[in-house]
XYZ file of C-alpha atoms in Angstrom:
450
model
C 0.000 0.000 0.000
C 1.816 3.236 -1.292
C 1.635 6.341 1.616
C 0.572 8.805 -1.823
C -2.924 10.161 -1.703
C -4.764 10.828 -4.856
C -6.032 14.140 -5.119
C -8.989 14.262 -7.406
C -10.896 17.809 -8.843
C -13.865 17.522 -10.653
C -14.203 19.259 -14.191
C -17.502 21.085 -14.191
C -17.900 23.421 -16.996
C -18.955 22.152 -18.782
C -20.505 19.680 -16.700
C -18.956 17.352 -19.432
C -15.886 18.019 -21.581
C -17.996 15.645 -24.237
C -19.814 17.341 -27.138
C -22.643 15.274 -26.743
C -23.104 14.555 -22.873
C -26.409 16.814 -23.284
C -27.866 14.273 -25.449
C -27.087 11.221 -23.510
C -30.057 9.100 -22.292
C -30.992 9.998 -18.655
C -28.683 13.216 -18.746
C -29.546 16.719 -18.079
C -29.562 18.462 -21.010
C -29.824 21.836 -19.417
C -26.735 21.408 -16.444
C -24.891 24.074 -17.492
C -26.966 26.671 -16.367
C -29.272 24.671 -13.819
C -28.632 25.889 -10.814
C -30.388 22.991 -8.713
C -28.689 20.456 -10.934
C -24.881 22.000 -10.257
C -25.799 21.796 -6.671
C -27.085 18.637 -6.393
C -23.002 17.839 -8.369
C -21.495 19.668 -5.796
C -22.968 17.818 -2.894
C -22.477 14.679 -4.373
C -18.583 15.242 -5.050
C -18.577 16.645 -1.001
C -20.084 13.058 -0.634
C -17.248 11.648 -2.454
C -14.655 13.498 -0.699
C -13.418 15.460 -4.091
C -10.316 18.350 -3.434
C -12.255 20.518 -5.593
C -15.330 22.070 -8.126
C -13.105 23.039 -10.672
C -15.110 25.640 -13.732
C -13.134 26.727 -16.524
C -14.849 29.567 -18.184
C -15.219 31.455 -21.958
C -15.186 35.158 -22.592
C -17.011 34.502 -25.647
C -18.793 32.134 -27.193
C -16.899 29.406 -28.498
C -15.478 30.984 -32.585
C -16.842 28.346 -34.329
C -19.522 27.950 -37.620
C -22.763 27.845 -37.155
C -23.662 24.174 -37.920
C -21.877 23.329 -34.756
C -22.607 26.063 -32.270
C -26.144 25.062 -32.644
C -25.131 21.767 -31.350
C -22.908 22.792 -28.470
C -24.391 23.053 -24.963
C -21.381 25.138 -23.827
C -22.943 28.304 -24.934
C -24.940 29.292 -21.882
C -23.196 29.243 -18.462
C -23.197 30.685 -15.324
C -20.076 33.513 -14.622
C -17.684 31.282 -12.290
C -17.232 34.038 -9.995
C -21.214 34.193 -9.506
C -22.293 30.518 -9.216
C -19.286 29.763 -6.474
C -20.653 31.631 -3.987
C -23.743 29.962 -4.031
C -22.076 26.888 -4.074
C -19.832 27.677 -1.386
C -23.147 28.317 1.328
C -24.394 24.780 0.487
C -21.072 22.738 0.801
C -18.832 22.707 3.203
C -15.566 21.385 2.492
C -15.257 21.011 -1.312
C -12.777 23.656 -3.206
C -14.108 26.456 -5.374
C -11.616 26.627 -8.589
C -12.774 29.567 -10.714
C -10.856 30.657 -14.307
C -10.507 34.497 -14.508
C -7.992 35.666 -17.517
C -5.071 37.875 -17.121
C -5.636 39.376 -20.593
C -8.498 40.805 -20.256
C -9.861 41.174 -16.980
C -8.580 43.723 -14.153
C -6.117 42.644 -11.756
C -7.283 44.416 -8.724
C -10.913 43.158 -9.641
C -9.747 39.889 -9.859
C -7.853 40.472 -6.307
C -10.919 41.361 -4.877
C -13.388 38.695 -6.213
C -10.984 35.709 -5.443
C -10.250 37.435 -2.001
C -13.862 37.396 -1.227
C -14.879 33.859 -2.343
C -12.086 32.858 0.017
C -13.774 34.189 2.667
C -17.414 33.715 1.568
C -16.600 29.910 1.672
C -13.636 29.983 5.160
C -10.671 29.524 2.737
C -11.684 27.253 -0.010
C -11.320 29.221 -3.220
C -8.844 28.086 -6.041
C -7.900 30.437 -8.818
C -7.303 28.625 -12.677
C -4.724 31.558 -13.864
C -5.254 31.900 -17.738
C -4.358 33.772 -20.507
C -7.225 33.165 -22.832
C -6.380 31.630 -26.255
C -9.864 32.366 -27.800
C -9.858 35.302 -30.394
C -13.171 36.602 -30.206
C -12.561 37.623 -26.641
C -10.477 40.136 -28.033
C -13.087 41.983 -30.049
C -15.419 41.670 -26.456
C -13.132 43.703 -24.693
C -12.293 46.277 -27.170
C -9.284 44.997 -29.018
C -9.209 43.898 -32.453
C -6.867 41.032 -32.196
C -5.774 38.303 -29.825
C -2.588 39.568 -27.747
C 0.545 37.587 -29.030
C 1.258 34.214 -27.190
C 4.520 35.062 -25.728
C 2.961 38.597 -24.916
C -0.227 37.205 -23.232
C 2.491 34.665 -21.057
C 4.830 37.942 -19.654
C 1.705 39.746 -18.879
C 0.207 37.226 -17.135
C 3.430 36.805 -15.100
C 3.367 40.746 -13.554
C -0.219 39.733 -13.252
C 0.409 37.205 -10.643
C 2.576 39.370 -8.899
C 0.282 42.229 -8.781
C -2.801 39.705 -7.575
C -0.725 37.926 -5.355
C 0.653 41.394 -3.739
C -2.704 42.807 -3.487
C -3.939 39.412 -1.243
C -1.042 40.729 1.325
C -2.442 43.901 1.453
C -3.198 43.348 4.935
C -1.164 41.724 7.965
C -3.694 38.650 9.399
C -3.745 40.741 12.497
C -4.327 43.897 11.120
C -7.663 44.353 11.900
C -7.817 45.155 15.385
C -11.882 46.276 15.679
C -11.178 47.577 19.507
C -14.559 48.607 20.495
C -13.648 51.105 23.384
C -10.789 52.853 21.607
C -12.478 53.004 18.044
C -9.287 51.906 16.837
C -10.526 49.487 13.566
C -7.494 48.583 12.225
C -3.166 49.310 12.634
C -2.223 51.815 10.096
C 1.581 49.710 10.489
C -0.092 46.617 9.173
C -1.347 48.148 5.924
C 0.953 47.722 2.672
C 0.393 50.159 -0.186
C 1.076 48.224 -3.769
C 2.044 51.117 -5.870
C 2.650 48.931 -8.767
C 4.307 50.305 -12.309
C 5.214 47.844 -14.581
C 5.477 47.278 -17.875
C 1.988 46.056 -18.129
C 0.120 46.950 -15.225
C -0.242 50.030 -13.218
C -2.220 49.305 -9.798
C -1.788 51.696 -6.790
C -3.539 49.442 -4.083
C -4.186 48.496 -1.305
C -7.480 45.426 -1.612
C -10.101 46.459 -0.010
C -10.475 43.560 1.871
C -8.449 41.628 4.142
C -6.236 39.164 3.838
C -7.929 35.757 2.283
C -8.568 32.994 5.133
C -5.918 30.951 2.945
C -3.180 34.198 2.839
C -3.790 33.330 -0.861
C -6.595 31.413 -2.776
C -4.940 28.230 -4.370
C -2.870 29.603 -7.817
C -4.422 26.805 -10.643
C -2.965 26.625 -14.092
C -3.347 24.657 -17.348
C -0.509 25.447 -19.747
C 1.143 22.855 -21.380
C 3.501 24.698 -23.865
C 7.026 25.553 -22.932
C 5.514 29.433 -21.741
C 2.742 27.705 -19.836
C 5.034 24.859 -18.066
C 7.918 27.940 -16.937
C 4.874 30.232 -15.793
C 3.125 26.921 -13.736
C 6.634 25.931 -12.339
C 7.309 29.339 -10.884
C 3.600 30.343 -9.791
C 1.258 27.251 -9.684
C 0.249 25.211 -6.618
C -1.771 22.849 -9.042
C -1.634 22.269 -12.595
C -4.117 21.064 -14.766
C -2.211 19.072 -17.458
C -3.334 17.681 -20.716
C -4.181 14.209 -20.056
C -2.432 11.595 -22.680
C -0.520 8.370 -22.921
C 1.558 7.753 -19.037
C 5.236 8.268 -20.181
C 4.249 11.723 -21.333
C 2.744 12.148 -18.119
C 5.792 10.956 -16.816
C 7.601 13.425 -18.778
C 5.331 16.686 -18.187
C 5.483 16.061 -14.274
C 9.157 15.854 -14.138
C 9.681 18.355 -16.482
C 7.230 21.075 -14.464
C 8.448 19.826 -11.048
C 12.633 20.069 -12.425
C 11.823 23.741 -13.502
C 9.777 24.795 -10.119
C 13.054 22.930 -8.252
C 15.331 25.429 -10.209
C 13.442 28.498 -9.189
C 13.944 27.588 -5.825
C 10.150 26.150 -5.061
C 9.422 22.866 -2.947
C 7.986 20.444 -6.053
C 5.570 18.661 -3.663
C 4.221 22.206 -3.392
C 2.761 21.894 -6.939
C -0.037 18.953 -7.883
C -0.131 17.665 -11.444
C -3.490 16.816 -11.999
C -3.990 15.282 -15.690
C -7.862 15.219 -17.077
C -9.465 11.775 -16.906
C -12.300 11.076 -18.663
C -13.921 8.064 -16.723
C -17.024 5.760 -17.839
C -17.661 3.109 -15.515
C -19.160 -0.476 -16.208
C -20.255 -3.455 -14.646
C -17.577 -4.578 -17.232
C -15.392 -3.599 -19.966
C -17.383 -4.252 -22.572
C -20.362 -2.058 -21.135
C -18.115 0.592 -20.611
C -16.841 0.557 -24.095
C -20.696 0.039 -25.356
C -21.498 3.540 -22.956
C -18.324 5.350 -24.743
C -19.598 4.254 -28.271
C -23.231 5.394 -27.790
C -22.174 8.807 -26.933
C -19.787 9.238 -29.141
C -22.484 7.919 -32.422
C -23.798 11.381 -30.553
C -21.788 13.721 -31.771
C -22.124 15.166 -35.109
C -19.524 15.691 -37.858
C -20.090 19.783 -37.727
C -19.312 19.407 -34.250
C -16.267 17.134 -34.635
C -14.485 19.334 -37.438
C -15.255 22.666 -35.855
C -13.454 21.242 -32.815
C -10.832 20.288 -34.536
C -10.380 23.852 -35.641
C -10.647 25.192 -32.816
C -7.628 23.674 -31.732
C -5.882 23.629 -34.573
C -6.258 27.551 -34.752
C -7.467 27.314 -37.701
C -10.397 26.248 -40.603
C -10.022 22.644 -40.944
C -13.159 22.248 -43.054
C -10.825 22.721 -46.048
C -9.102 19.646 -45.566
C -9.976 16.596 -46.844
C -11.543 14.521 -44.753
C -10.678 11.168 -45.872
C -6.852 12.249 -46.003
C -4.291 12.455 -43.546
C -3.815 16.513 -41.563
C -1.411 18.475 -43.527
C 1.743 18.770 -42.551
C 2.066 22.617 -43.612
C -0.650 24.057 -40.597
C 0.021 27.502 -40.198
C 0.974 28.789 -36.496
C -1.755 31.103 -34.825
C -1.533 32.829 -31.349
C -4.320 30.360 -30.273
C -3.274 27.547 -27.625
C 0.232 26.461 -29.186
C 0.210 23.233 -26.631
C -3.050 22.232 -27.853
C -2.905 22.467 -31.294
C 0.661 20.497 -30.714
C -1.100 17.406 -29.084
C -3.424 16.905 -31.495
C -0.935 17.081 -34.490
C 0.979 14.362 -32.417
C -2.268 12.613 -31.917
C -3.086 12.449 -35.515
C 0.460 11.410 -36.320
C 0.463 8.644 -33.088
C -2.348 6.488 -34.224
C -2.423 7.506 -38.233
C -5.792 9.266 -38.421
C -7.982 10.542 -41.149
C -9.142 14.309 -40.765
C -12.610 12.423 -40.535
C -11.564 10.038 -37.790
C -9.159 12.577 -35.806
C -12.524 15.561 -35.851
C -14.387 12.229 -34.745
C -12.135 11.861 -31.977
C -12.620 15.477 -30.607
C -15.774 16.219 -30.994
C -16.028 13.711 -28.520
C -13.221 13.757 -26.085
C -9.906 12.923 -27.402
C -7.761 12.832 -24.464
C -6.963 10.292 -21.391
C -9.802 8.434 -20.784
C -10.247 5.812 -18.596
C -12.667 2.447 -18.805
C -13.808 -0.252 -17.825
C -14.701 -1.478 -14.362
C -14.047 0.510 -10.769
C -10.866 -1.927 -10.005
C -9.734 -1.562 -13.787
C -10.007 2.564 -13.319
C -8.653 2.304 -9.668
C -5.722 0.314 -11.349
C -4.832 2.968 -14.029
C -5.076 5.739 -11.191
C -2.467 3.842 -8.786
C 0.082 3.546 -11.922
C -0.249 7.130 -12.935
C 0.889 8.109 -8.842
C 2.950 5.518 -7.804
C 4.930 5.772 -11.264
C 5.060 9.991 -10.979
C 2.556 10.532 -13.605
C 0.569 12.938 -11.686
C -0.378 13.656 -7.841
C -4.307 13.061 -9.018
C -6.808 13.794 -11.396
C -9.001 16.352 -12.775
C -12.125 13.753 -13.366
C -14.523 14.446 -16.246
C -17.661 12.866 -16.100
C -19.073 11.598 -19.526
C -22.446 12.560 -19.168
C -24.214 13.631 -15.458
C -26.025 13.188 -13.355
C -25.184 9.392 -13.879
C -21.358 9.424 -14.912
C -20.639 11.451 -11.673
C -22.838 8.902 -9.411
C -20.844 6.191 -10.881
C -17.811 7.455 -10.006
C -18.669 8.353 -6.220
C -20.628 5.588 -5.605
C -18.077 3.017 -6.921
C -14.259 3.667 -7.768
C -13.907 6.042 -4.748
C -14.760 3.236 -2.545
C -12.039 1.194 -4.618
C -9.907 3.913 -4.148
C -10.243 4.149 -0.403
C -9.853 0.424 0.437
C -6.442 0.654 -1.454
C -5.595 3.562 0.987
C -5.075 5.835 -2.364
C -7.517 8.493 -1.091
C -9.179 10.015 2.071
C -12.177 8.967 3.771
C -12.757 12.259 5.411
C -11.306 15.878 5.018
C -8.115 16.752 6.727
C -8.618 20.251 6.790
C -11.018 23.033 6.615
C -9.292 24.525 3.579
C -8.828 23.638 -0.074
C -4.730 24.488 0.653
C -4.941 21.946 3.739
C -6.825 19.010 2.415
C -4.208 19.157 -0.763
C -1.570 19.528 1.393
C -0.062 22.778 0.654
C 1.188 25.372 3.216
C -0.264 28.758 3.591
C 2.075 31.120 1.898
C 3.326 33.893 4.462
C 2.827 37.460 3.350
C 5.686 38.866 1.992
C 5.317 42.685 3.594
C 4.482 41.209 6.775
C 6.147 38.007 7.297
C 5.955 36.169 10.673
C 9.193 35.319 13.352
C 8.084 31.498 12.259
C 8.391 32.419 8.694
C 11.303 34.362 8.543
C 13.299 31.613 10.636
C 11.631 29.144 7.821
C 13.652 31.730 4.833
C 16.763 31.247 6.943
């Protein structure tokens, strides 16, 4: 029995990464913006003892024709920053991961949004840092063009320093609130930003105080060589492209090698792959589930997908030939369009087959039975694949059920994963410390710097 603990998040928007979970038999066609529904998924991955809620988020809708928007449930959702709350007064221990972009959205409102989840929900908020690869968010927030990838990456760095700055604002004990004196708070325990940098310009201080956790958790997803250097030096987890195990083998030491060089602890940062799980009584039904949804999914669906990330119009190819070799570069996500060039190359697919594969879901998945999923999870950690999973659910509320209700209680009897909470904070039940504030560090932390 390995000591390692899984740590498992649950991708939630969409409710399901596949095109057409909507449409699967017994599913709830409306759960992105059902607000009783994304509840009910919340409570039932508390139930399961799940790290985290994790919604990514679009600042447009998705730039693609037509004949497949129509089909996409992904165009309606709730602002992340809106439905957490909610969530957070009907849970009581699961983690609040909300995606708010550093391109386009203001750091000190961001500061102060995160700041108060974290203490709407006593210190479980989690924030997915991106930079926002999607060109019509541009032209939503009065540019014309998408901000150059190695551009959008530097900014977003001075971004994290300015949000993280902002969060230590305040000393922990800096609100004093003595009644009889009418003294509210130590004017010596109040740090004024005054941030100019190349990008940013943000006086400060956050009106609020300090988040329960000092910081929310810092959540990334970046998987080219910008994304990995920008996790390794600010991330506490990482969301990474799920795929075959050796290059999960290779992303996790590669990501933990470059936070050891900067000086960071690499335990301090959790490589969480996606998973796409469907569960069966046996392998076959599993594999029957994963066929029926995918006959599902249309072909306008599929090859709008696969221009998406591509970055570009793939309806010109041919669809019974192989992808051209000669795809133009585009500022949209460089690691993504990378992995499914390698895909297409790995397992010699048609244009056809390969916008097949991702209108669907064409990364890690895992089938079969709860041992035969338990199995693959134990290899990924005890091999340093990953510290977890980001889990998405094929279709809900029934993919999610299956996965409480029978591989965590695989899970648990191999001693891979908690039956209860250890703490009362996201940081604490994934076992990360509570970074000290770097204007008003404590005797214990300074002695921790020496």
């Amino acid at each position: 029995m390995t000591q390692k603990q899984l740590r498992l998040g649950a991708f939630m928007r969409p409710v399901s990464i596949h095109t057409a979970a909507w449409r699967y038999p017994g599913g709830t066609p409306d759960a992105n913006f059902n607000l009783e529904a994304l509840v009910q998924y919340a409570q039932t991955l508390e139930r399961g003892r799940f790290d985290a809620f994790f919604m990514a988020d679009h600042l447009a809708v998705l730039n693609m024709p037509m004949a497949a928007l129509k089909r996409s449930a992904t165009v309606t959702s709730f602002d992340p920053l809106t439905l957490l709350p909610a969530l957070a007064m009907m849970t009581k221990h699961l983690g609040l991961i909300a995606t708010a972009s550093t391109t386009f959205e203001p750091a000190y409102t961001i500061a102060r949004r995160f700041a108060s989840l974290d203490h709407i929900s006593n210190g479980r908020a989690g924030w997915n840092l991106v930079t926002t690869s999607n060109p019509d968010a541009a032209l939503n927030f009065g540019m014309d063009d998408q901000m150059p990838h190695a551009e959008r990456y530097a900014r977003a760095r001075e971004y994290f320093d300015v949000v993280t700055g902002l969060w230590d604002s305040w000393a922990d004990d800096a609100f004093i609130r003595d009644v009889d004196s009418g003294l509210y708070f130590d004017p010596d325990r109040l740090h004024v930003l005054n941030h100019k940098g190349k990008y940013l310009k943000v006086r400060g201080p956050l009106n609020i105080g300090r988040p329960v956790q000092g910081w929310p958790v810092v959540v990334q997803a970046g998987a080219s060589d910008a994304g990995r250097q920008l996790a390794a030096e600010t991330a506490e987890v990482v969301f990474a492209a799920g795929g075959p195990i050796e290059a999960g083998r290779a992303f996790y030491a590669d990501v933990k090698g470059r936070a050891a060089k900067v000086g960071r602890n690499p335990d301090h940062i959790k490589i969480l792959p996606g998973a796409f799980t469907i569960i069966g009584d046996s392998a076959d039904e599993a594999q029957e589930k994963r066929a029926r949804l995918d006959s599902l999914v249309n072909y306008d669906s599929g090859i709008a997908a696969l221009s998406i990330a591509l970055g570009t119009d793939a309806r010109a190819f041919d669809p019974d030939g192989p992808l051209p070799a000669d795809i133009p570069e585009t500022d949209a996500s460089k690691s993504g369009r990378e992995r499914v060039i390698a895909l297409a190359k790995r397992e010699g697919l048609t244009v056809r087959q390969l916008a097949g594969r991702l209108g669907g879901y064409g990364g890690l998945a895992m089938m079969g039975t709860p041992r035969m999923i338990a199995d693959q999870m134990e290899e990924w950690l005890v091999t340093e694949a990953s510290d977890g999973f980001n889990v998405m659910f094929p279709y809900l509320p029934g993919g999610l059920d299956d996965f409480v209700d029978k591989v965590v209680p695989e899970l648990q009897r191999r001693g891979l994963f908690r039956r209860e909470y250890e703490g009362a904070t996201l940081r604490e039940n994934l076992g990360l410390p509570r970074p000290e504030n770097q204007f008003f560090p404590t005797t214990a932390g300074r002695k921790a710097a020496e």
